[in-house]
Amino acid sequence: MQQHSARLPSLFQVFAALGLFLLLAFSFTAKLNLPIQLALYIGWFVVIGLGIRLGHRYKDLEHAATQGISNGLGAVLILLAVGSLVGT
C-alpha cells in the first residue's frame, strides 16, 4: 500500500489564503456588486488547491469538509429551535 505524507501549511500560506479570500470577498461585493457566494465558491478552490499542494488527497479534504459541516450543524439546529420558540 502506498503511503502519502501530508503536511500542515506554514503560517505564510495560511495568511496568504486568508488574504486572498478577503480580497475576493471585498472585490466581489464592494467593487463588482456580485453576491458573496461566488467569492466563497472561488475561495473553496483556493483552499482545495492549497490542500492538494500540501500533499492531501482530495477524498481526505472532502471528508474533512463534510465532517466539519456535520459538526457545526448541531449548533445551527439549536439556534433554529430557540428562534422558533422565541418567535411564537
JSON list of C-alpha atoms in Angstrom, two decimals:
[
{"chain": "A", "resi": 1, "resn": "MET", "atom": "CA", "xyz": [0.00, 0.00, 0.00]},
{"chain": "A", "resi": 2, "resn": "GLN", "atom": "CA", "xyz": [1.31, 3.41, -0.92]},
{"chain": "A", "resi": 3, "resn": "GLN", "atom": "CA", "xyz": [1.94, 5.85, 1.92]},
{"chain": "A", "resi": 4, "resn": "HIS", "atom": "CA", "xyz": [1.35, 9.57, 1.41]},
{"chain": "A", "resi": 5, "resn": "SER", "atom": "CA", "xyz": [2.80, 12.27, 3.60]},
{"chain": "A", "resi": 6, "resn": "ALA", "atom": "CA", "xyz": [0.66, 15.33, 4.08]},
{"chain": "A", "resi": 7, "resn": "ARG", "atom": "CA", "xyz": [1.99, 18.34, 5.90]},
{"chain": "A", "resi": 8, "resn": "LEU", "atom": "CA", "xyz": [0.45, 21.31, 7.62]},
{"chain": "A", "resi": 9, "resn": "PRO", "atom": "CA", "xyz": [0.51, 24.72, 5.94]},
{"chain": "A", "resi": 10, "resn": "SER", "atom": "CA", "xyz": [3.02, 27.31, 7.04]},
{"chain": "A", "resi": 11, "resn": "LEU", "atom": "CA", "xyz": [1.86, 30.50, 8.70]},
{"chain": "A", "resi": 12, "resn": "PHE", "atom": "CA", "xyz": [2.60, 32.38, 5.49]},
{"chain": "A", "resi": 13, "resn": "GLN", "atom": "CA", "xyz": [0.42, 30.01, 3.45]},
{"chain": "A", "resi": 14, "resn": "VAL", "atom": "CA", "xyz": [-2.45, 30.39, 5.91]},
{"chain": "A", "resi": 15, "resn": "PHE", "atom": "CA", "xyz": [-2.30, 34.18, 5.84]},
{"chain": "A", "resi": 16, "resn": "ALA", "atom": "CA", "xyz": [-1.88, 34.20, 2.05]},
{"chain": "A", "resi": 17, "resn": "ALA", "atom": "CA", "xyz": [-5.03, 32.08, 1.59]},
{"chain": "A", "resi": 18, "resn": "LEU", "atom": "CA", "xyz": [-6.93, 34.22, 4.10]},
{"chain": "A", "resi": 19, "resn": "GLY", "atom": "CA", "xyz": [-5.76, 37.44, 2.45]},
{"chain": "A", "resi": 20, "resn": "LEU", "atom": "CA", "xyz": [-6.73, 36.15, -0.99]},
{"chain": "A", "resi": 21, "resn": "PHE", "atom": "CA", "xyz": [-10.17, 35.18, 0.28]},
{"chain": "A", "resi": 22, "resn": "LEU", "atom": "CA", "xyz": [-10.69, 38.58, 1.92]},
{"chain": "A", "resi": 23, "resn": "LEU", "atom": "CA", "xyz": [-9.57, 40.29, -1.28]},
{"chain": "A", "resi": 24, "resn": "LEU", "atom": "CA", "xyz": [-12.01, 38.16, -3.28]},
{"chain": "A", "resi": 25, "resn": "ALA", "atom": "CA", "xyz": [-14.86, 38.84, -0.86]},
{"chain": "A", "resi": 26, "resn": "PHE", "atom": "CA", "xyz": [-14.23, 42.58, -0.86]},
{"chain": "A", "resi": 27, "resn": "SER", "atom": "CA", "xyz": [-13.81, 42.88, -4.62]},
{"chain": "A", "resi": 28, "resn": "PHE", "atom": "CA", "xyz": [-16.84, 40.74, -5.39]},
{"chain": "A", "resi": 29, "resn": "THR", "atom": "CA", "xyz": [-19.19, 42.55, -3.02]},
{"chain": "A", "resi": 30, "resn": "ALA", "atom": "CA", "xyz": [-17.94, 46.14, -2.95]},
{"chain": "A", "resi": 31, "resn": "LYS", "atom": "CA", "xyz": [-16.38, 46.64, -6.38]},
{"chain": "A", "resi": 32, "resn": "LEU", "atom": "CA", "xyz": [-18.19, 44.25, -8.71]},
{"chain": "A", "resi": 33, "resn": "ASN", "atom": "CA", "xyz": [-21.58, 44.15, -6.93]},
{"chain": "A", "resi": 34, "resn": "LEU", "atom": "CA", "xyz": [-21.65, 40.36, -7.15]},
{"chain": "A", "resi": 35, "resn": "PRO", "atom": "CA", "xyz": [-23.01, 38.02, -4.47]},
{"chain": "A", "resi": 36, "resn": "ILE", "atom": "CA", "xyz": [-20.60, 36.80, -1.80]},
{"chain": "A", "resi": 37, "resn": "GLN", "atom": "CA", "xyz": [-21.41, 33.19, -2.66]},
{"chain": "A", "resi": 38, "resn": "LEU", "atom": "CA", "xyz": [-19.23, 33.46, -5.76]},
{"chain": "A", "resi": 39, "resn": "ALA", "atom": "CA", "xyz": [-16.28, 34.57, -3.64]},
{"chain": "A", "resi": 40, "resn": "LEU", "atom": "CA", "xyz": [-16.91, 31.67, -1.25]},
{"chain": "A", "resi": 41, "resn": "TYR", "atom": "CA", "xyz": [-17.00, 29.26, -4.19]},
{"chain": "A", "resi": 42, "resn": "ILE", "atom": "CA", "xyz": [-13.71, 30.53, -5.61]},
{"chain": "A", "resi": 43, "resn": "GLY", "atom": "CA", "xyz": [-12.20, 30.59, -2.12]},
{"chain": "A", "resi": 44, "resn": "TRP", "atom": "CA", "xyz": [-13.10, 26.91, -1.80]},
{"chain": "A", "resi": 45, "resn": "PHE", "atom": "CA", "xyz": [-10.99, 26.15, -4.89]},
{"chain": "A", "resi": 46, "resn": "VAL", "atom": "CA", "xyz": [-8.09, 28.14, -3.43]},
{"chain": "A", "resi": 47, "resn": "VAL", "atom": "CA", "xyz": [-8.21, 26.10, -0.21]},
{"chain": "A", "resi": 48, "resn": "ILE", "atom": "CA", "xyz": [-8.55, 22.80, -2.10]},
{"chain": "A", "resi": 49, "resn": "GLY", "atom": "CA", "xyz": [-5.58, 23.74, -4.28]},
{"chain": "A", "resi": 50, "resn": "LEU", "atom": "CA", "xyz": [-3.50, 24.54, -1.21]},
{"chain": "A", "resi": 51, "resn": "GLY", "atom": "CA", "xyz": [-4.50, 21.25, 0.41]},
{"chain": "A", "resi": 52, "resn": "ILE", "atom": "CA", "xyz": [-3.54, 19.23, -2.65]},
{"chain": "A", "resi": 53, "resn": "ARG", "atom": "CA", "xyz": [-0.27, 21.15, -2.90]},
{"chain": "A", "resi": 54, "resn": "LEU", "atom": "CA", "xyz": [0.48, 20.20, 0.71]},
{"chain": "A", "resi": 55, "resn": "GLY", "atom": "CA", "xyz": [0.06, 16.51, -0.11]},
{"chain": "A", "resi": 56, "resn": "HIS", "atom": "CA", "xyz": [-3.51, 15.81, 0.98]},
{"chain": "A", "resi": 57, "resn": "ARG", "atom": "CA", "xyz": [-5.76, 13.70, -1.20]},
{"chain": "A", "resi": 58, "resn": "TYR", "atom": "CA", "xyz": [-9.00, 15.19, -2.49]},
{"chain": "A", "resi": 59, "resn": "LYS", "atom": "CA", "xyz": [-11.08, 12.48, -0.79]},
{"chain": "A", "resi": 60, "resn": "ASP", "atom": "CA", "xyz": [-9.49, 13.35, 2.57]},
{"chain": "A", "resi": 61, "resn": "LEU", "atom": "CA", "xyz": [-10.22, 17.06, 2.05]},
{"chain": "A", "resi": 62, "resn": "GLU", "atom": "CA", "xyz": [-13.79, 16.27, 1.04]},
{"chain": "A", "resi": 63, "resn": "HIS", "atom": "CA", "xyz": [-14.27, 14.07, 4.11]},
{"chain": "A", "resi": 64, "resn": "ALA", "atom": "CA", "xyz": [-12.85, 16.76, 6.40]},
{"chain": "A", "resi": 65, "resn": "ALA", "atom": "CA", "xyz": [-15.19, 19.38, 4.92]},
{"chain": "A", "resi": 66, "resn": "THR", "atom": "CA", "xyz": [-18.30, 17.23, 5.33]},
{"chain": "A", "resi": 67, "resn": "GLN", "atom": "CA", "xyz": [-17.21, 16.29, 8.85]},
{"chain": "A", "resi": 68, "resn": "GLY", "atom": "CA", "xyz": [-16.81, 19.97, 9.74]},
{"chain": "A", "resi": 69, "resn": "ILE", "atom": "CA", "xyz": [-20.23, 20.79, 8.33]},
{"chain": "A", "resi": 70, "resn": "SER", "atom": "CA", "xyz": [-21.86, 17.96, 10.26]},
{"chain": "A", "resi": 71, "resn": "ASN", "atom": "CA", "xyz": [-20.13, 19.05, 13.47]},
{"chain": "A", "resi": 72, "resn": "GLY", "atom": "CA", "xyz": [-21.36, 22.62, 13.10]},
{"chain": "A", "resi": 73, "resn": "LEU", "atom": "CA", "xyz": [-24.87, 21.72, 12.03]},
{"chain": "A", "resi": 74, "resn": "GLY", "atom": "CA", "xyz": [-25.90, 20.80, 15.57]},
{"chain": "A", "resi": 75, "resn": "ALA", "atom": "CA", "xyz": [-25.41, 24.40, 16.69]},
{"chain": "A", "resi": 76, "resn": "VAL", "atom": "CA", "xyz": [-27.47, 25.64, 13.75]},
{"chain": "A", "resi": 77, "resn": "LEU", "atom": "CA", "xyz": [-30.33, 23.33, 14.70]},
{"chain": "A", "resi": 78, "resn": "ILE", "atom": "CA", "xyz": [-30.21, 24.58, 18.30]},
{"chain": "A", "resi": 79, "resn": "LEU", "atom": "CA", "xyz": [-30.34, 28.19, 17.11]},
{"chain": "A", "resi": 80, "resn": "LEU", "atom": "CA", "xyz": [-33.25, 27.34, 14.82]},
{"chain": "A", "resi": 81, "resn": "ALA", "atom": "CA", "xyz": [-35.15, 25.70, 17.69]},
{"chain": "A", "resi": 82, "resn": "VAL", "atom": "CA", "xyz": [-34.51, 28.60, 20.06]},
{"chain": "A", "resi": 83, "resn": "GLY", "atom": "CA", "xyz": [-35.55, 31.08, 17.38]},
{"chain": "A", "resi": 84, "resn": "SER", "atom": "CA", "xyz": [-38.75, 29.15, 16.79]},
{"chain": "A", "resi": 85, "resn": "LEU", "atom": "CA", "xyz": [-39.56, 29.13, 20.50]},
{"chain": "A", "resi": 86, "resn": "VAL", "atom": "CA", "xyz": [-38.85, 32.85, 20.90]},
{"chain": "A", "resi": 87, "resn": "GLY", "atom": "CA", "xyz": [-40.83, 33.70, 17.78]},
{"chain": "A", "resi": 88, "resn": "THR", "atom": "CA", "xyz": [-44.04, 32.05, 19.00]}
]
